[in-house]
XYZ file of C-alpha atoms in Angstrom:
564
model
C -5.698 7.799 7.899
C -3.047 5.307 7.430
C -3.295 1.713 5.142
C -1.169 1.645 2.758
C 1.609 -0.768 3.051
C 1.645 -4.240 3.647
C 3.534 -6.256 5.952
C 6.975 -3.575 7.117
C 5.819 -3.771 3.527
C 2.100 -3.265 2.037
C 0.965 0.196 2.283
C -3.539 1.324 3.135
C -3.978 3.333 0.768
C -6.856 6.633 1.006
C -7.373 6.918 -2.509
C -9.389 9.384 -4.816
C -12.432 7.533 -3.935
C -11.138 3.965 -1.691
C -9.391 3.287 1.589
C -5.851 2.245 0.936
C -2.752 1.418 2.550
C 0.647 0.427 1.761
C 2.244 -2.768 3.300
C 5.896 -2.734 4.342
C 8.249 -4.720 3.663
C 8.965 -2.256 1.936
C 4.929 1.903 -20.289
C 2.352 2.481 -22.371
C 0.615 5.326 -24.426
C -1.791 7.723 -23.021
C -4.880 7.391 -23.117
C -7.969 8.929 -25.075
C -9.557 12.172 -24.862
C -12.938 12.891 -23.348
C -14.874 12.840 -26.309
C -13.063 9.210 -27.589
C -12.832 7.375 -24.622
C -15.629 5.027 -23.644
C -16.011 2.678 -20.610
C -14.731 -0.927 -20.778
C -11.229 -0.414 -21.762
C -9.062 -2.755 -20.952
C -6.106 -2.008 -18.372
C -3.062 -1.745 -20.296
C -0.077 -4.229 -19.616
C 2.763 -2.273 -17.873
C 1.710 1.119 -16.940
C -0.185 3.716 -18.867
C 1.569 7.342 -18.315
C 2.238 9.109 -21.621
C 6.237 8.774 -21.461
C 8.139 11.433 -22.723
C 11.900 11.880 -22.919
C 13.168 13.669 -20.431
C 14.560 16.782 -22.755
C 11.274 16.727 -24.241
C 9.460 17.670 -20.625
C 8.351 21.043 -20.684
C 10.804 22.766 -17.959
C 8.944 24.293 -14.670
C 4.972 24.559 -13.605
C 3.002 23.466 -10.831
C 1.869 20.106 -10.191
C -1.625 19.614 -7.980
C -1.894 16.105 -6.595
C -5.123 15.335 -4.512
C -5.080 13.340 -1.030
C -7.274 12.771 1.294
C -5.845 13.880 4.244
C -2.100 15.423 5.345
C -0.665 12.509 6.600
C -0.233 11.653 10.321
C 3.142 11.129 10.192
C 5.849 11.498 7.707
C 8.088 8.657 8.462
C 7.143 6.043 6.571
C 8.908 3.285 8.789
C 6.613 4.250 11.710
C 3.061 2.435 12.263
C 1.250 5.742 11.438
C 3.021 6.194 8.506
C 1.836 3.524 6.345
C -0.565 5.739 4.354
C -0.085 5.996 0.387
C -0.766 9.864 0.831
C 2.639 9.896 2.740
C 4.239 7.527 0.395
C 3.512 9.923 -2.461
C 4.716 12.416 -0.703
C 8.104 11.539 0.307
C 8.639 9.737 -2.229
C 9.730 13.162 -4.044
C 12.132 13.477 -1.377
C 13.660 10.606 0.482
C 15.538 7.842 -1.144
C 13.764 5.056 -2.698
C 17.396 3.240 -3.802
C 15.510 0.800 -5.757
C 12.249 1.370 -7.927
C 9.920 -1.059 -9.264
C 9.416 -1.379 -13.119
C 6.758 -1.775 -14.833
C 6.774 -5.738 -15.104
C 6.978 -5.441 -10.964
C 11.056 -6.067 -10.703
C 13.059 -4.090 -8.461
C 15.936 -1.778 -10.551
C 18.419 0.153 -9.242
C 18.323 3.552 -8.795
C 21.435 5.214 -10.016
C 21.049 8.387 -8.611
C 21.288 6.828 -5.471
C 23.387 3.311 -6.005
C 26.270 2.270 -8.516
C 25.092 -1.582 -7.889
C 23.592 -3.750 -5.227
C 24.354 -7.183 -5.756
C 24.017 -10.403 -3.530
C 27.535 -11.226 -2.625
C 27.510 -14.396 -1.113
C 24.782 -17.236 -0.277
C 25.852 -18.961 2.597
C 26.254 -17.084 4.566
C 24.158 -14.439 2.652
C 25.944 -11.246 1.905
C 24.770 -8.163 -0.164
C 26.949 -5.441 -0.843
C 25.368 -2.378 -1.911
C 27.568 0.475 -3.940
C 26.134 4.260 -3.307
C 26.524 6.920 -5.406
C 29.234 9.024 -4.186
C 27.397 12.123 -5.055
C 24.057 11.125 -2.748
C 23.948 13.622 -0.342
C 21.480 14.910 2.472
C 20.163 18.027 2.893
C 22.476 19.332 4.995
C 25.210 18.152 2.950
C 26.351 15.035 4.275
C 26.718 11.708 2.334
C 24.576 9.002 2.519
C 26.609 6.184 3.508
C 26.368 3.147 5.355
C 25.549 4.711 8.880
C 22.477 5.077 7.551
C 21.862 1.530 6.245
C 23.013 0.419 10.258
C 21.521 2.476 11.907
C 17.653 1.745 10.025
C 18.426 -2.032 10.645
C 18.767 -1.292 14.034
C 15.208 0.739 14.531
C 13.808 -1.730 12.591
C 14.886 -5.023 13.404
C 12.164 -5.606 16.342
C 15.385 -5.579 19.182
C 14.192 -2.129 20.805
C 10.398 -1.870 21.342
C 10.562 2.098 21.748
C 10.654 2.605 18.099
C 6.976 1.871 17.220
C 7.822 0.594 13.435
C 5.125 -0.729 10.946
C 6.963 -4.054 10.339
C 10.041 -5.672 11.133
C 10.252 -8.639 8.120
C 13.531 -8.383 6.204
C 15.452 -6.139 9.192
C 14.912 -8.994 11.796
C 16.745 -11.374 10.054
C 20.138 -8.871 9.385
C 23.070 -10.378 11.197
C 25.273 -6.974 10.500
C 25.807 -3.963 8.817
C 28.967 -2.350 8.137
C 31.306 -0.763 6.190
C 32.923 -1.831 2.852
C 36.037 -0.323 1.132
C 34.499 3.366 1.684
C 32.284 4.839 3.798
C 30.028 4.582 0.405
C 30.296 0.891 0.074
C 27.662 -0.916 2.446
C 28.200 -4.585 3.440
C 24.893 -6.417 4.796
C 25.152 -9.647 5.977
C 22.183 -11.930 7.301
C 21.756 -14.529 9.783
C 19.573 -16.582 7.331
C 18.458 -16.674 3.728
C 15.935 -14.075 2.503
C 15.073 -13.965 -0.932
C 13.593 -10.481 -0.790
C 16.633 -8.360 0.371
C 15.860 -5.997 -2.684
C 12.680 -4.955 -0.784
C 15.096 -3.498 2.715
C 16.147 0.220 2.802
C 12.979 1.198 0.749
C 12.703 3.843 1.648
C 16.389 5.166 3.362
C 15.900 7.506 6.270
C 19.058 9.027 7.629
C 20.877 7.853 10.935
C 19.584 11.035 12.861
C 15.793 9.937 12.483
C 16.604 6.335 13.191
C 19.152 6.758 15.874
C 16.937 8.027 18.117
C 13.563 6.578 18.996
C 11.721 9.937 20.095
C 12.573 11.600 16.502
C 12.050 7.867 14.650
C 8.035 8.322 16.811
C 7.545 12.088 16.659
C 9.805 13.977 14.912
C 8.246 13.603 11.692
C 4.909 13.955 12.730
C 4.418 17.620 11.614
C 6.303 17.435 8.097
C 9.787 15.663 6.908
C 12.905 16.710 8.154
C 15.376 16.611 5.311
C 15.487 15.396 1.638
C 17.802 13.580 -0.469
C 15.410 13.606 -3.527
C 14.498 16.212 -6.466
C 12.277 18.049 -4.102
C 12.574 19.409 -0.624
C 10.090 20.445 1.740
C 8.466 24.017 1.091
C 5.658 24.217 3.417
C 2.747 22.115 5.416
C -0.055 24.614 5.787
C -2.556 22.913 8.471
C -5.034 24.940 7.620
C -5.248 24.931 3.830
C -4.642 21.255 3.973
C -1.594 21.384 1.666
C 1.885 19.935 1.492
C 4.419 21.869 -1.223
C 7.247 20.491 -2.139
C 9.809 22.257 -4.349
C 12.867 21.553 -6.543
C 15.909 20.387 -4.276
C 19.104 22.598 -5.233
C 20.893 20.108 -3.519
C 20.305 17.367 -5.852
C 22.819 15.567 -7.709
C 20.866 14.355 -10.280
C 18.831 15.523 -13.147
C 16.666 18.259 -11.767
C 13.130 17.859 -11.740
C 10.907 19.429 -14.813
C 8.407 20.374 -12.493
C 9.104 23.487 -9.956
C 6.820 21.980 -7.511
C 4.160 19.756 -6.256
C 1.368 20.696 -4.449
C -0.292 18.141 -2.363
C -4.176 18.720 -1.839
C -6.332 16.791 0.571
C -9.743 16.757 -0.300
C -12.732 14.885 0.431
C -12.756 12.442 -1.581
C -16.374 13.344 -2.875
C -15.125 17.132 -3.619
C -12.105 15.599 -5.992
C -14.098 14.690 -9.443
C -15.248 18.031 -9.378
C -11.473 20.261 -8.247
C -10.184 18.237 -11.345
C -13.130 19.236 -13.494
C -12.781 23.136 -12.542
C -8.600 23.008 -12.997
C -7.805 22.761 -9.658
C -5.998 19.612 -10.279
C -4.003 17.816 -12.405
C -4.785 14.614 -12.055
C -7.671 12.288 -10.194
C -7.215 9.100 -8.843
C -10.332 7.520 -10.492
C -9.431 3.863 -8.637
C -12.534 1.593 -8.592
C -15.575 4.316 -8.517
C -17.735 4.319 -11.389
C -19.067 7.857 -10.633
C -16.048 9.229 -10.796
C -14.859 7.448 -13.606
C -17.872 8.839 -15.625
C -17.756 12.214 -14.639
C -14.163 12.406 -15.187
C -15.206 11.292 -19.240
C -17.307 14.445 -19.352
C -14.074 16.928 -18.998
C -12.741 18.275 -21.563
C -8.513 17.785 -22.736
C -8.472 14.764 -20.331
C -7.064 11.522 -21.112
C -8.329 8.464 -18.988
C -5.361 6.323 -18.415
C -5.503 2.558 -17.134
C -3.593 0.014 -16.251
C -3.112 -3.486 -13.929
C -1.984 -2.729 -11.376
C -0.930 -4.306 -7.290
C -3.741 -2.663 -5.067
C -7.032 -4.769 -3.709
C -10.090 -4.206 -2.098
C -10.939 -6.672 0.387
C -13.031 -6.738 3.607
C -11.378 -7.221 6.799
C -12.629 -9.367 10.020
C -12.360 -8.836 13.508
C -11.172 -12.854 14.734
C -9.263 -11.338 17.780
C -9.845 -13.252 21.264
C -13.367 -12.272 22.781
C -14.283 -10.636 19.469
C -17.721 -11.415 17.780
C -16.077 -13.297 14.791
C -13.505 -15.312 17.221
C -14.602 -18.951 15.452
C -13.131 -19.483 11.638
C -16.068 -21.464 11.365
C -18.394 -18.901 11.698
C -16.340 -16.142 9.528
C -16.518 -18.859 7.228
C -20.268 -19.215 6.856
C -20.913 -15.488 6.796
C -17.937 -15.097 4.107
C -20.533 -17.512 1.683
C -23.239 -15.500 2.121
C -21.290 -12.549 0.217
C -21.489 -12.682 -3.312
C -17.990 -11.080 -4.090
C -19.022 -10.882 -7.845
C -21.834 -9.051 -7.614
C -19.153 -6.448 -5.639
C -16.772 -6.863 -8.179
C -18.870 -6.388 -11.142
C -20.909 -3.090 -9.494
C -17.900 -1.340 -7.829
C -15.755 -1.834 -11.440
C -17.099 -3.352 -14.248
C -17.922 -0.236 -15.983
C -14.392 0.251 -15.691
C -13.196 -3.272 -16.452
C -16.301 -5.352 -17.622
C -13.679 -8.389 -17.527
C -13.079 -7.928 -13.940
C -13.573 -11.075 -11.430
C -13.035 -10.847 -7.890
C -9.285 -11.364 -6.660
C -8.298 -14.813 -5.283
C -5.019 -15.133 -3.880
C -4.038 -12.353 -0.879
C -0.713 -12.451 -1.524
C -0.030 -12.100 -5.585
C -2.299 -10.473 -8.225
C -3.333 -10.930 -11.104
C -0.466 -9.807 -13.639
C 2.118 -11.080 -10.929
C 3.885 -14.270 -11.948
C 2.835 -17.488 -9.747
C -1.036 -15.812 -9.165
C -3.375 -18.596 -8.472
C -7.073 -18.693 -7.110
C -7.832 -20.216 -3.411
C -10.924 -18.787 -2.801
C -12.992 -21.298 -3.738
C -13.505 -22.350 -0.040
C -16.097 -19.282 0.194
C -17.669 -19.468 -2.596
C -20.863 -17.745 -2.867
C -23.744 -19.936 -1.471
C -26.655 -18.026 0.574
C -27.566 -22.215 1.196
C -24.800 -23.741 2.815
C -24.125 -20.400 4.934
C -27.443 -20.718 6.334
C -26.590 -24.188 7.492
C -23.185 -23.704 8.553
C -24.758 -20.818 10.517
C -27.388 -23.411 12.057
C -24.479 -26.046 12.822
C -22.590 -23.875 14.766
C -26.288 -22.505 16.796
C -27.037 -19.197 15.135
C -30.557 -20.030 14.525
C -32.877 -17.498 13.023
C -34.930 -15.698 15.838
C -37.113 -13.763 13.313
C -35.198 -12.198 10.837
C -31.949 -12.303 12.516
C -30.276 -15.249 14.342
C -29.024 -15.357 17.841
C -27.275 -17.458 19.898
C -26.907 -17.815 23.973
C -29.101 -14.783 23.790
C -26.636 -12.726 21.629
C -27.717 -11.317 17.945
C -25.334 -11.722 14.934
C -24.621 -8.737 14.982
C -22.021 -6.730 13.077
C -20.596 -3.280 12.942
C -19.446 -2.321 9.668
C -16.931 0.389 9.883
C -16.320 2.230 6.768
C -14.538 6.022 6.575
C -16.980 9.042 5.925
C -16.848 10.369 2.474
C -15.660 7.489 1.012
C -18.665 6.094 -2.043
C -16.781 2.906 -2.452
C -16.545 1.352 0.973
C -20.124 2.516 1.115
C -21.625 1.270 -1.454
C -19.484 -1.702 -0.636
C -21.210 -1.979 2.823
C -24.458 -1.805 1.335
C -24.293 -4.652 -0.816
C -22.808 -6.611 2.079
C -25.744 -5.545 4.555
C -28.211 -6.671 1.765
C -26.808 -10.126 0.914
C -25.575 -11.434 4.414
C -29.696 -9.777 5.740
C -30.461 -12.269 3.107
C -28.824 -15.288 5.576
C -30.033 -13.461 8.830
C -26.760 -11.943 9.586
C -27.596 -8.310 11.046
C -24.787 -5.307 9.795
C -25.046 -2.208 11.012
C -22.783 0.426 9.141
C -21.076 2.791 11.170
C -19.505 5.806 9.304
C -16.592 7.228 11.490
C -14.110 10.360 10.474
C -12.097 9.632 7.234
C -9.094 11.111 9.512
C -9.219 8.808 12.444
C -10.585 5.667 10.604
C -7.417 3.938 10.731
C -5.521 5.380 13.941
C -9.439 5.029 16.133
C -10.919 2.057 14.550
C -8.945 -0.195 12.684
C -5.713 -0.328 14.121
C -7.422 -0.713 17.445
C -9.352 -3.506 16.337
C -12.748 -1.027 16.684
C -14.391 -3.163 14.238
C -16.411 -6.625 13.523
C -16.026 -6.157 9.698
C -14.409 -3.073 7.661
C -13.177 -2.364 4.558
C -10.557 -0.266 2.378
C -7.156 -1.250 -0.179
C -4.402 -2.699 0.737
C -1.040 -1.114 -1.884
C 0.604 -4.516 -3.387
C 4.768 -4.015 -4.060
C 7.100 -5.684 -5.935
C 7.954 -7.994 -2.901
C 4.649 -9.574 -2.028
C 5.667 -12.339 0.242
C 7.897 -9.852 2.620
C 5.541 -6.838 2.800
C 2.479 -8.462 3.167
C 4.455 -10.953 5.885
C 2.671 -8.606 8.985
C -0.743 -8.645 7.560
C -0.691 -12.627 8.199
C 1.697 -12.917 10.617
C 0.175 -13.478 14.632
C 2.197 -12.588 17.114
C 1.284 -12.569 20.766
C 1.597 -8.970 21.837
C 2.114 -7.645 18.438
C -0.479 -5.968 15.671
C 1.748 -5.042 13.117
C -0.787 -4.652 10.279
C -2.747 -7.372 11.203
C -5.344 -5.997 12.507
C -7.546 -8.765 12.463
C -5.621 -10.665 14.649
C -6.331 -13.812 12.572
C -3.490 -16.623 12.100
C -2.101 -19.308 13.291
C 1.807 -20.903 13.440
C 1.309 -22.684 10.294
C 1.319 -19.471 8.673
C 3.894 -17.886 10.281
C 5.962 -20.910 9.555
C 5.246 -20.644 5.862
C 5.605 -16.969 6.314
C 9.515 -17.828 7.218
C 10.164 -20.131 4.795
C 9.090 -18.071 1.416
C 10.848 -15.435 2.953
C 14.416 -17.142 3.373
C 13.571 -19.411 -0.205
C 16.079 -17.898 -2.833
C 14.306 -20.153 -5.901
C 11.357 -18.185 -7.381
C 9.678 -21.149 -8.330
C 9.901 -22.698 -4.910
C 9.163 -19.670 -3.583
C 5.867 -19.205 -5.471
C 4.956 -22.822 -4.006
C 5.077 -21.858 -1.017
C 3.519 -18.183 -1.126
C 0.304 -20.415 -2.566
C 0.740 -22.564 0.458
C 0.400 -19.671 2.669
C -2.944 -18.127 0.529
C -4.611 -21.241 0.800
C -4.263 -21.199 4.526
C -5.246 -17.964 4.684
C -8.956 -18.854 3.200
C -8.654 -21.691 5.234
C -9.250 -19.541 8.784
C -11.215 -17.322 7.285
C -8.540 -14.218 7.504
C -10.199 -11.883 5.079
C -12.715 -11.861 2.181
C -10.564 -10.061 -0.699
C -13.264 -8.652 -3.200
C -11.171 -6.985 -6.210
C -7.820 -5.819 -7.530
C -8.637 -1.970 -7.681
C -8.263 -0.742 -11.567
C -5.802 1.649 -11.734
C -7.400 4.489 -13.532
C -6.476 8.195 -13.966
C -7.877 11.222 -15.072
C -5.148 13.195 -16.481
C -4.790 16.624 -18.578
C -3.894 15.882 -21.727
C -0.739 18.041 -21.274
C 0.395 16.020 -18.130
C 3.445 13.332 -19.323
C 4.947 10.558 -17.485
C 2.421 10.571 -14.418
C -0.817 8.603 -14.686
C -1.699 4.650 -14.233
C 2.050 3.327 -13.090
C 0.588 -0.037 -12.437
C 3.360 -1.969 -10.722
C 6.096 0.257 -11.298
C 7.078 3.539 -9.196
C 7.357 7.217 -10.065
C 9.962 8.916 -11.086
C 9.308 12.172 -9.728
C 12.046 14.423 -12.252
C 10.269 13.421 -14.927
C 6.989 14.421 -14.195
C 5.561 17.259 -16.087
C 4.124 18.487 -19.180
C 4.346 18.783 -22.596
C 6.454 21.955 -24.156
């Protein structure tokens, strides 16, 4: 299954129990144990992960991290790789040269870069420092043939590498080398503001250099590291991905001596993490599994804000059902997104509301709320439906002969986008709008359904970054000929040209501006009915430290471990 990053940028993520998946683009305490924690906690500000110093990390034991499926494909750059399964994954092992903190800023990582700084405005230059100690896995440097030669696999200019997003690459005059081999000039042929968001994550010049290893090489497991872990094993038929400490790594070396990566159905997690079979559990937005998780013993519940939504997708693509904005419109009214909001999480977060701007959350500086346009009212759906000739032919309406009619397709195994779809059925059979739910394979949902456009309505998370505007650029983007991760094919050229701007705008402030420009256009057409940023809530052992609810901020995989 793939979602899980947006635009080259936001990533779909397949969470404990929700859909999600990362666009491209590219702390606090712990919490309570099960006896003293109750529901209704607020999220924490920051991230939630019991920090630790690193010397105070117990040194070695096994780490067992639960997916939902092994990944499709291992190269994170590539359409199929967009999943956050992957992303945690290789994360351990290929460079992420910059890593978001917890107030959703991009820092440098100086196990992989000395600096990074923008050189030069007009035109714009950024000239990126490594560390000469970054290495591969076979022993050679990272350096700035690897910088050129992703820019070149990404940059849209050869259409035989089939890459999840091109935003950030495609506007890269050059690449090329600074004082050293180590030094890594980047020039562009226009402004764009978020240059921080590029390289993330750095595959060597072998994978990119060729388009048959950039498509398939990775598909059966990664093919180097330049992280604290490497590769162990991918066992097909335990579902499991190992990785282990990296002796080749320069820096610190990792507490833990290895990470285990589980996929489960997501219905079978609540109760591996109950019985010790993992370490954590992503509790996300389900209820259920938030309350069983409270009856385990030396667990602490950890929450915090956090970047990921829920939102429901539509099908507007020529000849599709839901072609006419007008008529996505009317049926978005007839969903009452609080009554989603408040049954899907507010045992979690009783304060939650339902998420109004598809391009910055809430706890993200410049977040305002658009969706107004579709607010709930059964009333003026049903006559927007009779404007536009669905009229009710007995308890659903029709038009030219043809029922309003939709196919709902949500991922087997998955409570939340079914109870999701349930409500949805209920409250738009309430308008005369007919939905018939369609469970598919969790393992195919994506690859089969979505990214094929299989779908009239569907529904899963989208994984929010520090970058919003450039890796959620190819969710809203339309481009004749091209998906990307709009898969909705909904848009228009306004959009796109609002997309460009924000993108080259260097002043936050007038950047913002225009980001809301673009999410009021979005409800506008009708592009997607968001629903709720997903809680981010984990079940940890009480022993675990410095893993947990991250919130906006990103791992940092050789300090995860537990207490001595």
């Amino acid at each position: 299954m793939r979602p899980s990053r947006r635009g080259a940028g936001l990533v779909a993520l397949a969470a404990a129990t929700a859909l999600v998946l990362s666009a491209c683009g590219g702390g606090g305490g712990g919490g309570g144990t099960a006896g003293d924690v109750t529901g209704g906690a607020p999220p924490q500000a920051g991230n939630d992960i019991n920090p630790v110093a690193y010397d105070q990390v117990r040194d070695g034991g096994d780490f067992f991290w639960a997916i939902n499926s092994l990944p499709p494909q291992y190269n994170y750059n590539q359409l199929d790789g967009t999943e956050r399964d992957n992303k945690n994954i290789i994360d351990s092992m290929i460079p992420e040269i910059m890593k978001a903190d917890a107030k959703s800023v991009y820092q440098i990582d100086p196990n992989y870069l000395e600096s990074a700084e923008l050189t030069s405005t007009d035109p714009q230059v950024v000239t990126y420092k490594l560390n000469p100690k970054a290495v591969w896995y076979d022993g050679r440097p990272i350096d700035w043939t690897d910088f050129e030669a992703q820019w070149k696999a990404l940059n849209g200019s050869n259409p035989a590498y089939v890459v999840s997003g091109t935003t950030g690459y495609d506007v890269i005059a050059s690449v090329a080398q600074g004082a050293t081999p180590q030094e890594v000039v980047v020039t562009y042929s226009s402004q764009y503001a978020d240059w921080r968001s590029n390289f993330l994550p750095l595959y060597p010049r072998e994978t990119n250099s060729d388009p048959n290893v950039f498509n398939e090489g990775w598909i059966n497991g990664p093919l180097t590291s330049a992280g604290p872990f490497k590769l162990e094993s991918v066992d097909n038929t335990a579902k499991r991905v190992t990785v282990v400490r990296n002796e080749k790594w320069w820096g610190p070396p990792a507490k833990l001596d290895r990470i285990v990566y589980v996929a489960l159905a997501q219905a079978a997690q609540a109760d591996a993490f109950a019985n010790g079979s993992l370490s954590a559990l992503d509790i996300g937005p389900s209820v259920a599994t938030f309350q069983r998780a409270q009856q385990v013993a030396d667990v602490d519940i950890r929450t915090a804000s956090g970047p990921n939504y829920r939102h429901i997708t539509f099908n507007g693509a020529p000849g599709s059902l839901l072609e006419d904005p007008k008529l996505r419109l009317a049926i978005m009214k007839g969903i009452d997104r609080n009554v989603i909001t408040q049954s899907q999480v507010g045992p979690i977060v009783p304060s939650a509301k339902p998420l109004g701007n598809h391009l910055i959350v809430e706890g993200q500086e410049g977040y305002e709320d658009h969706s107004g346009v579709v607010a709930f009212d059964p009333e003026k759906a049903k006559s927007e439906l009779d404007a536009l000739g669905w009229t009710l032919q007995g308890d659903v309406r029709s038009k030219d002969g043809k029922q309003l009619a939709l196919r709902d397709i949500i991922p087997t195994g998955t409570p939340v986008s079914e109870a999701e779809a349930r409500i949805v059925q209920q409250q738009l059979g309430a308008i005369g709008v007919k939905v018939n739910i369609e469970a598919v394979p969790l393992d195919n949902f994506f690859e089969q359904f979505v990214y094929v456009g299989g779908f009239d309505i569907t529904h899963f998370a989208w994984l929010g970054t520090a970058s919003p505007i450039s890796s959620s650029s190819g969710i809203y983007r339309l481009v004749e000929g091209t998906v990307a991760q709009n898969y909705g094919r909904i848009g228009n050229q306004k959009i796109n040209d609002l997309l460009v701007q924000a993108n080259a705008e260097l002043d936050p402030v007038k950047q913002r501006a225009l980001i809301n420009q673009i999410d009021q256009e979005l409800w506008n057409i009708g592009h997607s009915l968001l629903t709720y940023q997903r809680p981010d809530a984990f079940a940890v052992k009480n022993n675990v430290v410095n893993f947990g609810a991250k919130g906006f901020a990103d791992y940092d995989y050789t300090m995860i471990g537990f207490t001595k």
